[in-house]
Every structure is written in structure tokens, then in C-alpha cells.
PDB file of C-alpha atoms in Angstrom:
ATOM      1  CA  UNK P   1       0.000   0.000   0.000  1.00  0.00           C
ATOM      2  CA  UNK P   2       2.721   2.267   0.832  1.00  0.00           C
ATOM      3  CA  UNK P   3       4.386   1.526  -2.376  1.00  0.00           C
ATOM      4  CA  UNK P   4       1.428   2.331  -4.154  1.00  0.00           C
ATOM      5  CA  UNK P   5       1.455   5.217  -2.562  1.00  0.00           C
ATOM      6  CA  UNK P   6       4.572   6.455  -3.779  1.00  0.00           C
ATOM      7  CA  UNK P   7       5.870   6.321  -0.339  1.00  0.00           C
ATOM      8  CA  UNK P   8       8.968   4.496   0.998  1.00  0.00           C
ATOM      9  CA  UNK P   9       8.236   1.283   2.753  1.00  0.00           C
ATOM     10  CA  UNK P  10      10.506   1.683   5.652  1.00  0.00           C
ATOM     11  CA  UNK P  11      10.228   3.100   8.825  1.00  0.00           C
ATOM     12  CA  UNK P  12       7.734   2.035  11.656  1.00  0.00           C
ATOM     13  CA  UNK P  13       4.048   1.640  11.856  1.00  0.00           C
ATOM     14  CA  UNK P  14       2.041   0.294  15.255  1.00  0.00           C
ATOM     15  CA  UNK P  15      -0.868  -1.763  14.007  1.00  0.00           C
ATOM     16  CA  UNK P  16      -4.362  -0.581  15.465  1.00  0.00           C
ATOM     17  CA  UNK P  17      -7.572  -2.011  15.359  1.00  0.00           C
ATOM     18  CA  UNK P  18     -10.922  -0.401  14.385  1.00  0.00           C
ATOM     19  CA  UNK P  19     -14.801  -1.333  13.712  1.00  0.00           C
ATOM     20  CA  UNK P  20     -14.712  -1.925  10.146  1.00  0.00           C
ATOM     21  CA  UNK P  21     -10.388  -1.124   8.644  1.00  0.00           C
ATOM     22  CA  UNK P  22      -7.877  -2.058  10.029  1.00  0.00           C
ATOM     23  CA  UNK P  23      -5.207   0.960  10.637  1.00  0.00           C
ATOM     24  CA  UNK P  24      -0.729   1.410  10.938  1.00  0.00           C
ATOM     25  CA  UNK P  25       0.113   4.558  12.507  1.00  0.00           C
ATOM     26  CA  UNK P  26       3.690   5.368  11.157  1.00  0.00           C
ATOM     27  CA  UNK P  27       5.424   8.837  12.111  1.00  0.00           C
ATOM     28  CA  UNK P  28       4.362  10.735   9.222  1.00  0.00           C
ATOM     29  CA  UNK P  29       1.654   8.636   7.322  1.00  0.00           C
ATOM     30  CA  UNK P  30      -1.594   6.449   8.454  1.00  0.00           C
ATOM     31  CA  UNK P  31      -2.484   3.240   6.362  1.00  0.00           C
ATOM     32  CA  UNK P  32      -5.905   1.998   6.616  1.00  0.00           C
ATOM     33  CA  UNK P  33      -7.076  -1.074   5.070  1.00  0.00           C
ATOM     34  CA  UNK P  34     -10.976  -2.759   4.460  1.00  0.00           C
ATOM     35  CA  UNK P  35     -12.356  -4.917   2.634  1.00  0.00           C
ATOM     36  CA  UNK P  36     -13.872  -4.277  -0.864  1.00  0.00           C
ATOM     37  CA  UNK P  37     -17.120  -3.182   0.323  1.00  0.00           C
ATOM     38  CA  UNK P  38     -14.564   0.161   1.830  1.00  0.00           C
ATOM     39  CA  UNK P  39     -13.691   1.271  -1.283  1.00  0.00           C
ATOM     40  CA  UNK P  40     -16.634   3.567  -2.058  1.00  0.00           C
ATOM     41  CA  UNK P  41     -16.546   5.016   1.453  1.00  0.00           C
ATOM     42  CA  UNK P  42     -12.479   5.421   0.730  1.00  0.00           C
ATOM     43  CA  UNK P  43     -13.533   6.984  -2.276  1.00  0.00           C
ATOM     44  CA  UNK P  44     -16.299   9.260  -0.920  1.00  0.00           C
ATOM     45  CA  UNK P  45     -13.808  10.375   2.444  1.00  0.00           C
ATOM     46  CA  UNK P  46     -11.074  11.447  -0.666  1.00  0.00           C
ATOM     47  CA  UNK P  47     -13.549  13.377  -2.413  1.00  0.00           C
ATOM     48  CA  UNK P  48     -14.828  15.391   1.083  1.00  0.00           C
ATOM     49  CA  UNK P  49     -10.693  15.831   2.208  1.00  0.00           C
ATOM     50  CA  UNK P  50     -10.324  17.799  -1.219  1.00  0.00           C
ATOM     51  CA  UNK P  51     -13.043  20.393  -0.283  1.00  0.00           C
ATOM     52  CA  UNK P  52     -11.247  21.170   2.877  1.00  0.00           C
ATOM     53  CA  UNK P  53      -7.826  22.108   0.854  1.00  0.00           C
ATOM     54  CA  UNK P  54      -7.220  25.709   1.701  1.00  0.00           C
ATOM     55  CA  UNK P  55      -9.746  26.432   4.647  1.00  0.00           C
ATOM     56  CA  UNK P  56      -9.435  26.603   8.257  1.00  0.00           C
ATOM     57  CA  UNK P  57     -10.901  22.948   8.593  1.00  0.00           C
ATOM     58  CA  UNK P  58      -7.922  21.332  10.788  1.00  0.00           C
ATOM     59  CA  UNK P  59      -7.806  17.663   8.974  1.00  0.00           C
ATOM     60  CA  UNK P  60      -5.600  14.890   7.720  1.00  0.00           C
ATOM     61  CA  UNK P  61      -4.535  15.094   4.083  1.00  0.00           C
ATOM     62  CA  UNK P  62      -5.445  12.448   1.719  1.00  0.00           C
ATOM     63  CA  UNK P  63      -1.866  10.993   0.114  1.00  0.00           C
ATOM     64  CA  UNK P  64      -3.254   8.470  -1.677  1.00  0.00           C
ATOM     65  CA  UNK P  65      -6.428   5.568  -1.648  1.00  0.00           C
ATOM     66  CA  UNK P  66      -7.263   2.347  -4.001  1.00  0.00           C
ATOM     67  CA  UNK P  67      -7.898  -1.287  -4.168  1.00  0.00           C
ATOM     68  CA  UNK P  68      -5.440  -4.331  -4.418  1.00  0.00           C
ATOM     69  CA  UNK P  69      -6.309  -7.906  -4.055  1.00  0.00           C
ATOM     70  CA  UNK P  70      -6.264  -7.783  -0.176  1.00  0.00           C
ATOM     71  CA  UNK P  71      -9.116  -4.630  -0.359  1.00  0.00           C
ATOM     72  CA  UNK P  72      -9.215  -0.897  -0.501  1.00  0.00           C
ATOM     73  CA  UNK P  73      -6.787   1.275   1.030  1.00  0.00           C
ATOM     74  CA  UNK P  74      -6.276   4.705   2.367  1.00  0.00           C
ATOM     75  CA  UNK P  75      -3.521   6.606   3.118  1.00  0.00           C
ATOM     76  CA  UNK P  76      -3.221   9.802   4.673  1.00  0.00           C
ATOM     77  CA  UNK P  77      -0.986  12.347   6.880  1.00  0.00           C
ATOM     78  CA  UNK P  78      -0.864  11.708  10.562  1.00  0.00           C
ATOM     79  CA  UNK P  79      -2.033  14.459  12.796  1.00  0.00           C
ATOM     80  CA  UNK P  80      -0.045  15.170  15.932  1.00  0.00           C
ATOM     81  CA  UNK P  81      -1.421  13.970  19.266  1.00  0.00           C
ATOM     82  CA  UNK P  82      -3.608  11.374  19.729  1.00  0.00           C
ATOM     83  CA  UNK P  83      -7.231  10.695  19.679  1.00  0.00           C
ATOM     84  CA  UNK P  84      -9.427  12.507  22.051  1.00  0.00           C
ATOM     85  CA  UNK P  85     -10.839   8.936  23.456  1.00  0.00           C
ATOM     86  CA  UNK P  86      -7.448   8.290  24.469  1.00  0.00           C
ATOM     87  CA  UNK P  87      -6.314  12.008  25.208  1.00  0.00           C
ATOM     88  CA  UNK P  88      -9.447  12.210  27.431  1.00  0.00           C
ATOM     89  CA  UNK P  89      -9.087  10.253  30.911  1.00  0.00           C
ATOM     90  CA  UNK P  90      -5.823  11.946  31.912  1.00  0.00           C
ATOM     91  CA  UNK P  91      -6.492  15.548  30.707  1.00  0.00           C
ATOM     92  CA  UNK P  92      -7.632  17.990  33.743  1.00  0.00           C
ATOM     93  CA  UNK P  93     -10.785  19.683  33.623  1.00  0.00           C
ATOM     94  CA  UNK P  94      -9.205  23.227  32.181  1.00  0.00           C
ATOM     95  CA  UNK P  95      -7.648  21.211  29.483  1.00  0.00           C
ATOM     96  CA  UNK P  96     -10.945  19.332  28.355  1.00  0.00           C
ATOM     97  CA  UNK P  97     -12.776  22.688  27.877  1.00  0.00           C
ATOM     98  CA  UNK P  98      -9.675  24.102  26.388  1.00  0.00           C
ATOM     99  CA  UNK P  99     -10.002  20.794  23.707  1.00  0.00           C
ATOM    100  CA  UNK P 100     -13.915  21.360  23.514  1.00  0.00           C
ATOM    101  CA  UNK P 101     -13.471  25.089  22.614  1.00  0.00           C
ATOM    102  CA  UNK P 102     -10.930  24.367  19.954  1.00  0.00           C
ATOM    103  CA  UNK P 103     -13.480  21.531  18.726  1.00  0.00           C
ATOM    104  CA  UNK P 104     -16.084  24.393  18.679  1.00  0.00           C
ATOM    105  CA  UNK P 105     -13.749  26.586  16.341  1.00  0.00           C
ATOM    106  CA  UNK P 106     -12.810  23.219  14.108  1.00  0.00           C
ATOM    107  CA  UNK P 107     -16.748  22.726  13.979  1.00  0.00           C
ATOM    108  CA  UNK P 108     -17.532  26.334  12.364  1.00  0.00           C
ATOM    109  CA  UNK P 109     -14.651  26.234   9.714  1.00  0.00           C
ATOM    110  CA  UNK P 110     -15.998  23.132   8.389  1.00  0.00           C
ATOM    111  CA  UNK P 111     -19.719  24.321   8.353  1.00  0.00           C
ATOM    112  CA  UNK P 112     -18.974  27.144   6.645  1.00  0.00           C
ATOM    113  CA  UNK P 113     -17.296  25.347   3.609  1.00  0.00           C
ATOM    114  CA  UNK P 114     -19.727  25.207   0.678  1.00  0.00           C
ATOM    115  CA  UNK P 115     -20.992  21.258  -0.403  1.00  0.00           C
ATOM    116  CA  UNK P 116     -22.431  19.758  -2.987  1.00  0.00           C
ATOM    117  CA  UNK P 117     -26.037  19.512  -2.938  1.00  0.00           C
ATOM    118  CA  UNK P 118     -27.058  16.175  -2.059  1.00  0.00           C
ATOM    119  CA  UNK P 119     -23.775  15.059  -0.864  1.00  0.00           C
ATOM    120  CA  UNK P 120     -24.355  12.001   0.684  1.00  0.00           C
ATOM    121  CA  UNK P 121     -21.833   8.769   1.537  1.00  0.00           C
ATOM    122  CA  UNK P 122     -22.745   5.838  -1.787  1.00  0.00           C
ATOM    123  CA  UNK P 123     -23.645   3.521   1.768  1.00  0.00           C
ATOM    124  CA  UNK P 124     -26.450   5.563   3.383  1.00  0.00           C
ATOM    125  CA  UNK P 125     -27.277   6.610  -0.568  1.00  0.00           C
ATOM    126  CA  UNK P 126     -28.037   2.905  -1.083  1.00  0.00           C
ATOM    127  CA  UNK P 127     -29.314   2.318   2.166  1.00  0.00           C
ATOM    128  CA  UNK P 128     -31.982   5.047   1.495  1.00  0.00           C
ATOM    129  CA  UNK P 129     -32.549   3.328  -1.873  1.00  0.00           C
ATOM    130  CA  UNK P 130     -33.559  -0.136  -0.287  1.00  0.00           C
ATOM    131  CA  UNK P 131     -29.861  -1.662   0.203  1.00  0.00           C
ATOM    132  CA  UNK P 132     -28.367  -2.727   3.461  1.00  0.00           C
ATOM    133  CA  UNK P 133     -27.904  -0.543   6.936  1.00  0.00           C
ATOM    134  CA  UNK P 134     -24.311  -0.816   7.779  1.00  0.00           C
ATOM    135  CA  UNK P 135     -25.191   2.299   9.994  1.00  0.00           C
ATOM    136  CA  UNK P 136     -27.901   4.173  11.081  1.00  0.00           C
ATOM    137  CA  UNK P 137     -26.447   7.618  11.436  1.00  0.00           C
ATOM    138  CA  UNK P 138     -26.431  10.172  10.283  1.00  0.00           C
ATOM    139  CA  UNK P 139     -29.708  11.382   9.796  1.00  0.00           C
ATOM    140  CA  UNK P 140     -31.370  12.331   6.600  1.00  0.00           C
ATOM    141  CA  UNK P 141     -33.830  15.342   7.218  1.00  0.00           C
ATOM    142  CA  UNK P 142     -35.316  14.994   3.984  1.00  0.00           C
ATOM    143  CA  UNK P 143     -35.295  10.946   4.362  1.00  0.00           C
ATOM    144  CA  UNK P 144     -37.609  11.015   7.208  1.00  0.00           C
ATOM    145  CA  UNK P 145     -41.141   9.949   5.854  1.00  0.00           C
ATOM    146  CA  UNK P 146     -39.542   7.302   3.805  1.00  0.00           C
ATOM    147  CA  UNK P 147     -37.971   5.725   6.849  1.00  0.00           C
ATOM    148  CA  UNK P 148     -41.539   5.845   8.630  1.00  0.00           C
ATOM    149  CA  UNK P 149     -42.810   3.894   5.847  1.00  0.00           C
ATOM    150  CA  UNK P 150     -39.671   1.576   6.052  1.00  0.00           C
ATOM    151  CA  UNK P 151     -40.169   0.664   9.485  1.00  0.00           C
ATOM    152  CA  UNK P 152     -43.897   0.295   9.166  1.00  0.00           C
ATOM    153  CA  UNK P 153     -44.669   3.193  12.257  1.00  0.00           C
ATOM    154  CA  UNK P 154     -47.555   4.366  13.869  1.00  0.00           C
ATOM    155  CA  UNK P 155     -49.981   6.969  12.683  1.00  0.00           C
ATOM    156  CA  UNK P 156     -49.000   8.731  15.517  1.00  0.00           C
ATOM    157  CA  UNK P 157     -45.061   7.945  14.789  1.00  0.00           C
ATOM    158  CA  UNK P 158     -46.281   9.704  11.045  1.00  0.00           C
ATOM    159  CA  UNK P 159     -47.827  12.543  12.585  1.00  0.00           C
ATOM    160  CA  UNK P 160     -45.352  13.531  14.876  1.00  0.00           C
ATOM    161  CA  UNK P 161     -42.550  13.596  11.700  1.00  0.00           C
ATOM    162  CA  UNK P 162     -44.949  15.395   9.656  1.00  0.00           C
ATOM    163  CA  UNK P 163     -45.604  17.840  12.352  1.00  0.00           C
ATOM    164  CA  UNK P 164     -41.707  18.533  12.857  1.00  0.00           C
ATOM    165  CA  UNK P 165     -41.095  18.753   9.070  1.00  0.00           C
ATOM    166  CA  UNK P 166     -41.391  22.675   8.747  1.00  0.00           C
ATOM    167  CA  UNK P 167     -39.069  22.923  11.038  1.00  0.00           C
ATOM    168  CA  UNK P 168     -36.261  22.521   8.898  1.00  0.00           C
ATOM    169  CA  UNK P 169     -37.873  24.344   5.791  1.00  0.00           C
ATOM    170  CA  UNK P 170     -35.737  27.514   5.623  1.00  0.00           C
ATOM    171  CA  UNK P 171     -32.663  25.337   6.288  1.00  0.00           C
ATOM    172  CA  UNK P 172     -29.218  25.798   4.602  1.00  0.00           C
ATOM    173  CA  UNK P 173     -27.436  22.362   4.476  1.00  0.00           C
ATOM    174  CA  UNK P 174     -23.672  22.995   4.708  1.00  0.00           C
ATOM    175  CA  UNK P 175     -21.287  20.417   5.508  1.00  0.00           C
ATOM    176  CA  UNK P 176     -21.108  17.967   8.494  1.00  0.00           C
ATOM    177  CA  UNK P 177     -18.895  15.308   9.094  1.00  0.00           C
ATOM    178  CA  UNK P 178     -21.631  13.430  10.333  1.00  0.00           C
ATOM    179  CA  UNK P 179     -19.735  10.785  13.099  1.00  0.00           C
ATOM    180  CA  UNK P 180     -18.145  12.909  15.349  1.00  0.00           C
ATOM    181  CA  UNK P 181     -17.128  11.440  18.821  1.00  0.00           C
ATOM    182  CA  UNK P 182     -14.249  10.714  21.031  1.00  0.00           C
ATOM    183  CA  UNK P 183     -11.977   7.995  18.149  1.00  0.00           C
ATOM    184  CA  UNK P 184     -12.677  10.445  15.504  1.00  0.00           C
ATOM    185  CA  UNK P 185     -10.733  13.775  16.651  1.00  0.00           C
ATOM    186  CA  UNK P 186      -6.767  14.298  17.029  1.00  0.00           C
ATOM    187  CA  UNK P 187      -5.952  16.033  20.184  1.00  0.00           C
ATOM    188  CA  UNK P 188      -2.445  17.610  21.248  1.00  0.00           C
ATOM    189  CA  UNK P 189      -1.508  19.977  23.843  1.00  0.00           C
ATOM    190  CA  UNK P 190      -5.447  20.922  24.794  1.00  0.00           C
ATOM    191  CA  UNK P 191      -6.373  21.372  21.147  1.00  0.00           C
ATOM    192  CA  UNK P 192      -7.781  19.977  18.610  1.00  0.00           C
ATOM    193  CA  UNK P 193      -5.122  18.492  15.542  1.00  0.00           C
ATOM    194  CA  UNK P 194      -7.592  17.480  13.191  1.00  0.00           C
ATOM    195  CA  UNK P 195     -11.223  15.570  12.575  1.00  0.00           C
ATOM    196  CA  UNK P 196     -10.629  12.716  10.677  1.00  0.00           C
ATOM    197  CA  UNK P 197     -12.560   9.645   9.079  1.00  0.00           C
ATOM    198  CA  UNK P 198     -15.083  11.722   6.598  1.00  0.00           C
ATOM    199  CA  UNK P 199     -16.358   8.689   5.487  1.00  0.00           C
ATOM    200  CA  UNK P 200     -20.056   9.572   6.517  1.00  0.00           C
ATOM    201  CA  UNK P 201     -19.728  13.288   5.652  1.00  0.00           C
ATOM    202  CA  UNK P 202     -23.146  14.959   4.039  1.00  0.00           C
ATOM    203  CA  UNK P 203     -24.745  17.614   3.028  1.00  0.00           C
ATOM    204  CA  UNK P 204     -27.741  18.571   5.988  1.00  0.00           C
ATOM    205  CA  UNK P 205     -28.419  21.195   8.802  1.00  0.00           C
ATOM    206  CA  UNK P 206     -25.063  22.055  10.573  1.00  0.00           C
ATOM    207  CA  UNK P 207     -26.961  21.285  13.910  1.00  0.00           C
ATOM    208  CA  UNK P 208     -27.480  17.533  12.148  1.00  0.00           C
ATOM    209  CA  UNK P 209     -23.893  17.577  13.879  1.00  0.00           C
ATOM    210  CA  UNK P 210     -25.371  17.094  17.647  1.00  0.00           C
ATOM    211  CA  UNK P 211     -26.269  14.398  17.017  1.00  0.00           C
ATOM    212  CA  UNK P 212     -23.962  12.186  17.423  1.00  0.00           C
ATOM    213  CA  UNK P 213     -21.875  14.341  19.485  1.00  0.00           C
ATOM    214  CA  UNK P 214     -24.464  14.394  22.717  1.00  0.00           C
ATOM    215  CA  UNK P 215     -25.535  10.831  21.646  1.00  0.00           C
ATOM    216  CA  UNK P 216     -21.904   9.672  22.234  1.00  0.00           C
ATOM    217  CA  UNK P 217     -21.911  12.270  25.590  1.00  0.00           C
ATOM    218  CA  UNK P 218     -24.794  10.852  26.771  1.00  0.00           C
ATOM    219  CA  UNK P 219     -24.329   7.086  26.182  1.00  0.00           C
ATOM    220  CA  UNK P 220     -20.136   6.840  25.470  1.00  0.00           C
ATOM    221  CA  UNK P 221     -20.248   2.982  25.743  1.00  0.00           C
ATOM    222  CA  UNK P 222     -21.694   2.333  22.574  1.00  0.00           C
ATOM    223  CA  UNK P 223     -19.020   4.358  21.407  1.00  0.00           C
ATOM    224  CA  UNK P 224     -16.062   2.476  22.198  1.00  0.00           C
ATOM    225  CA  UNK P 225     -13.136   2.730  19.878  1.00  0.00           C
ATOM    226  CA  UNK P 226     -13.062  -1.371  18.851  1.00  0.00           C
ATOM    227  CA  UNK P 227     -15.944  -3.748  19.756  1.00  0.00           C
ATOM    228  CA  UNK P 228     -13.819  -5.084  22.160  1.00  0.00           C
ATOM    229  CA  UNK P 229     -13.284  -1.999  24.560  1.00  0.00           C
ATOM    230  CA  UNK P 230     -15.073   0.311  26.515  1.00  0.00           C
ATOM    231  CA  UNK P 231     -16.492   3.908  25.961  1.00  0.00           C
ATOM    232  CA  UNK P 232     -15.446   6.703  28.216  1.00  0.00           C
ATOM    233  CA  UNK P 233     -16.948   7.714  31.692  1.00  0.00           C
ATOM    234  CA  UNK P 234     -20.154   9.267  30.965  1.00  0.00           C
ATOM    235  CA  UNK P 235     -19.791  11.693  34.243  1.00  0.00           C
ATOM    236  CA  UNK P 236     -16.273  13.091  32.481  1.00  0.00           C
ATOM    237  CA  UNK P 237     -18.853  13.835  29.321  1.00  0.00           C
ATOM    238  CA  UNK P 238     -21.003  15.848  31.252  1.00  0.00           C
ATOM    239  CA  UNK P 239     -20.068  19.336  30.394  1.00  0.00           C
ATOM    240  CA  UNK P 240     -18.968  18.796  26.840  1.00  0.00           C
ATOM    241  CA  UNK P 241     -22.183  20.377  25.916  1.00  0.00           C
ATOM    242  CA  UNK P 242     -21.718  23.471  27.733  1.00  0.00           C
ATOM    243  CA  UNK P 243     -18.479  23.933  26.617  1.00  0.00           C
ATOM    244  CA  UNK P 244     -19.424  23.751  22.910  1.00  0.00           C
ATOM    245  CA  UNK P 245     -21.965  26.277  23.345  1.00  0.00           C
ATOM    246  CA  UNK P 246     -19.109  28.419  24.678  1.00  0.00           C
ATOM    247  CA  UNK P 247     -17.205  28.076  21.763  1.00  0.00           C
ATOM    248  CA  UNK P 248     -19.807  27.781  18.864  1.00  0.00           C
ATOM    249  CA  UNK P 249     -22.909  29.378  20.831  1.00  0.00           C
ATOM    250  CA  UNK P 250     -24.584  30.000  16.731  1.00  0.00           C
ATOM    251  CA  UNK P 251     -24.785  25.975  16.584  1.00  0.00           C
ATOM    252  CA  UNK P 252     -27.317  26.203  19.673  1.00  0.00           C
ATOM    253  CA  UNK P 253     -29.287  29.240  18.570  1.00  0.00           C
ATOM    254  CA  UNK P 254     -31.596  27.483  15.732  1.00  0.00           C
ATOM    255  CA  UNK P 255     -35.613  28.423  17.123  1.00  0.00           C
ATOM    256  CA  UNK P 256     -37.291  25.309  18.600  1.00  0.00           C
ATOM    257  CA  UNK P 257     -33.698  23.400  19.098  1.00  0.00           C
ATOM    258  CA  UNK P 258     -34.861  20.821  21.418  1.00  0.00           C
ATOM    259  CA  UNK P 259     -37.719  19.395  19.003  1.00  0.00           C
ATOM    260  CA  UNK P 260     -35.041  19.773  15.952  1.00  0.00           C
ATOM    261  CA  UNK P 261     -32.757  17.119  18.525  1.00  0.00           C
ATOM    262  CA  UNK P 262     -35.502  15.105  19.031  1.00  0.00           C
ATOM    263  CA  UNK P 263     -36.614  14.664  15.256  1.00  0.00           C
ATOM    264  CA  UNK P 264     -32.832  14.087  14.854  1.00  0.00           C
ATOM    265  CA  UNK P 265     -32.728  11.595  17.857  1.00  0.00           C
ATOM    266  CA  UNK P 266     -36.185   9.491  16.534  1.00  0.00           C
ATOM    267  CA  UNK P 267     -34.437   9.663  12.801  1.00  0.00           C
ATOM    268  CA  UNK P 268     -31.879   7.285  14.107  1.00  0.00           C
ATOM    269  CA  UNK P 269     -34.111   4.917  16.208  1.00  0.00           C
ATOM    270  CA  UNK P 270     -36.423   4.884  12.802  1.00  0.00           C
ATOM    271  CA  UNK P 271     -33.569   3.411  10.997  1.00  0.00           C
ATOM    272  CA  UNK P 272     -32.418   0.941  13.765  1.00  0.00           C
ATOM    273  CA  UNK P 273     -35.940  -0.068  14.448  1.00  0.00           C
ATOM    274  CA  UNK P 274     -36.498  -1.086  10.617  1.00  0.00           C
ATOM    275  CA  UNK P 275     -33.465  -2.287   9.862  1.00  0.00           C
ATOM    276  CA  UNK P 276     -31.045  -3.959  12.652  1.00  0.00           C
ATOM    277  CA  UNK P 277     -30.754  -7.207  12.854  1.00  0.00           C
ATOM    278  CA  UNK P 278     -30.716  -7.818  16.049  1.00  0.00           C
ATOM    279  CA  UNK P 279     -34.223  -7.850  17.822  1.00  0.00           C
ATOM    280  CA  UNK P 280     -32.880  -7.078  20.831  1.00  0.00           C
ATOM    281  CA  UNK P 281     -31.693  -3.976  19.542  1.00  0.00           C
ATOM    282  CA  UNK P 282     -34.845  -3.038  17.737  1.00  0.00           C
ATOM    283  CA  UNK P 283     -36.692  -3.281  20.756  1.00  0.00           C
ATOM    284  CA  UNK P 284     -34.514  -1.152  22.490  1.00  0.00           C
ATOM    285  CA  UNK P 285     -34.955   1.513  19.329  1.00  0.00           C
ATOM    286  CA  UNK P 286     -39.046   1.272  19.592  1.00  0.00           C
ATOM    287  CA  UNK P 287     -39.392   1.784  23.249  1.00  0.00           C
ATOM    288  CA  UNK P 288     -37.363   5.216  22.702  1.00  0.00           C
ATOM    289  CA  UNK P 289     -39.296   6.085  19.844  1.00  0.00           C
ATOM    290  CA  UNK P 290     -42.260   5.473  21.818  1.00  0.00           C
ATOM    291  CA  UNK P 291     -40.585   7.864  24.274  1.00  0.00           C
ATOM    292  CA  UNK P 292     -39.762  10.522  22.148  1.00  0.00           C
ATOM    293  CA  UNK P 293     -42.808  11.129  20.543  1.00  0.00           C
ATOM    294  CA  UNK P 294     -44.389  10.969  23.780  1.00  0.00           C
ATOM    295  CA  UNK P 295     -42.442  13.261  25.996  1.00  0.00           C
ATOM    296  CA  UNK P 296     -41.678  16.019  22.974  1.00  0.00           C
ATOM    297  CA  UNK P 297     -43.929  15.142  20.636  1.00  0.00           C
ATOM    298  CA  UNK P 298     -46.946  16.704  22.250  1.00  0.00           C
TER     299      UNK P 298
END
């Protein structure tokens, strides 16, 4: 891969484990690796990296990506520091809000940079279209009533989309990275280095970006950064919100924010409930869909 690359093959790279690629952190450059299936997220992560070339969007450059016979591949610069996940349980209290304000800066660059309409990753594109759920975030505004349908919901789960709907008429979609949590921002020093892993990047509502962001603050072990390990301490999350407010207080300041979250919230649980395979899990997903509409929905 590194060949490929036009990169020297020397020097040293620690293996790391992931979700879905597999990763080698070297001093300079990071090689990721999945299977075939990757190479139209690789593709799509390549294509979002390029409109971030020349703004104040702190980010790892794309060196190089493809396919061999092994799967696609992705190369790109290393960012100093290491991930806030890591970064996180050792760092005082001054020095996560110092990290969360610097987040809040990184966050308005990249809304402000101008997307494509209708960017959307080729999985949730398909997914929409009737294909497999690999994920279920991030949400879709204009996807909603479709995914009502898809998961065969309640007149009452209908009405209470349908009612929300106009909230996000006058809407500009800008773009959002779309997975933000702890594995998925560079940290050095109490700042932020860089957001990496675009692969679920999109076109939608800036605040569309909460949503993972308090999802993983408010329930950090199913955020863990391999299946095998464990989220962060979910009292240590507890005033990442405030702090981001601090920093980016225009993200907060949408009319009727707390029904937006919800909508954004139930979007999710819509796609888990009609989709995951587990039925375990899809219980889980109805009984806070049934909570949702019924606490904020009247």
C-alpha cells in the first residue's frame, strides 16, 4: 500500500484495530485497510478531504487511496497527538474545555465550507434506496417519511414527523462530518489536531452535527473505539455540551432546538428499528421512539 502510494516502505508503523479497517500509525503517514465493500466510502472520504484544501478545517490530508487484491486502502498524513478517546481520561478539567473550545472553532470552519447539494456517503445513498444498513447515522432530514414507511410506524409515529417537518424548511445544508465522537478527533496539547474519518460526511443542517456528538456524551459505551473496549466515563462527558456552546454558541441558537434534537434523535431509532438485525436492539430503538414522541412530541 505504501508503495502504491509512492511512499517508501521503511520506517515504523504500530498496528491498530478499528470497527470496520484495520489501521498502521507510522510517524508521518496512516495506512488503513478494508475490505472491498470500503472502497466507495475510501472513495467518498477522498472526495470530502479535497473540499477542505485551503480552509481553516484542521484535517488529515489524503496521500493516496485504491484497491489491491487484499481490499481498498487509504492513506493519509498523521495528525499530531492522539485521539481525544485516548487524550481524554488523563487531561484535567481546564484542558478538556480548552479541547472542547478548539473543537467548537474546528466545527464552524468546516460548516462554513460550501458542499455539494445532495452530498451524501454511496452507503447511506443505497441504504436510502432499499440496500443494506451498515449504519444508522447520520440522519437524513429529507429521508424522514420514507424511513416511517420503512419501518412500518404508527400513525401517531407519522404525525409527529410530519408535524416537525417545517421545522427545517428555511434550512441551509452545509457540511457535516456526520460521526463525530471521542476515536474520531486528534488532540495535542489541549487542542484539537484534526477531525478525521469523513467517510459519513453529508450535506444537511449544521446542527445535524449534535447528534452524534451528545448521543456519544450521553451514552459513550456504545461508542467504544473497537468492539472489544469500553467507551469513556459518561460523568467526564457531562459538560462537553456546555463547553461547545461556549465556543460555537450560533450551533445552539436554531428556534425550537430541542424538538429539531428530538426529530434528529427518533431519525436514528427509525432506521435501527427497521433495519437492525438484532431484535434485541430493535426493541430497544421502539421503546425510545415510543418515548420521544411521547415526551416532545406533544
Amino acid at each position: 500500500m505504501l508503495a502504491a502510494a509512492g511512499l517508501p516502505a521503511d520506517g515504523h508503523y504500530e498496528a491498530k484495530g478499528g470497527w470496520v479497517s484495520r489501521a498502521w500509525v507510522g510517524d508521518d503517514f496512516v495506512v488503513r485497510m478494508g475490505d472491498a465493500s470500503a472502497s466507495s466510502a475510501y472513495e467518498h472520504e477522498a472526495s470530502v478531504v479535497a473540499l477542505l484544501e485551503g480552509t481553516e478545517v484542521p484535517h488529515a490530508r489524503n496521500i493516496a487511496h485504491g484497491t489491491s487484491a487484499d481490499g481498498a486502502w487509504y492513506v493519509s498524513s498523521r495528525l499530531p497527538g492522539r485521539t481525544l478517546h485516548d487524550a481524554w481520561p488523563s487531561a484535567s478539567v481546564p484542558e478538556r474545555r480548552s479541547i472542547i473550545h478548539s473543537l467548537g472553532d474546528a466545527l464552524r470552519a468546516l460548516h462554513q465550507v460550501s458542499a455539494p447539494a445532495g452530498l451524501m456517503p454511496p452507503w447511506l445513498r443505497g441504504a436510502l434506496a432499499g440496500g443494506s444498513w451498515p449504519a444508522y447515522h447520520p440522519p437524513v432530514v429529507g429521508a424522514a417519511m420514507a424511513l416511517v414507511e420503512d419501518a412500518g410506524s404508527s400513525a401517531a409515529v407519522r404525525s409527529w414527523v410530519s408535524s416537525h417537518l417545517p421545522l427545517f424548511d428555511a434550512d441551509q445544508h452545509v457540511l457535516v462530518h456526520g460521526d463525530l465522537h471521542g476515536s474520531n478527533i486528534m488532540v495535542d496539547d489541549g487542542r484539537v489536531t484534526g477531525l478525521i474519518d469523513f467517510a459519513e460526511a453529508l450535506a444537511q443542517p449544521a446542527d445535524v452535527e449534535l447528534d452524534t456528538i451528545l448521543r456519544w456524551c450521553a451514552r459513550p459505551q456504545e461508542f467504544p473505539p473497537t468492539p472489544s473496549s469500553r467507551g469513556l466515563d459518561v460523568a467526564s462527558l457531562a459538560p462537553v455540551r456546555g463547553w461547545l456552546e461556549e465556543a460555537y454558541p450560533s450551533l445552539f441558537a436554531r428556534p425550537s432546538l430541542g424538538s429539531r434534537l428530538a426529530f434528529y434523535d427518533l431519525w436514528v431509532e427509525l432506521a435501527i428499528f427497521g433495519h437492525h438485525p438484532d431484535a434485541a436492539v430493535r426493541a430497544v430503538a421502539e421503546r425510545r421512539i415510543v418515548r420521544t414522541i411521547g415526551e416532545r412530541g406533544r
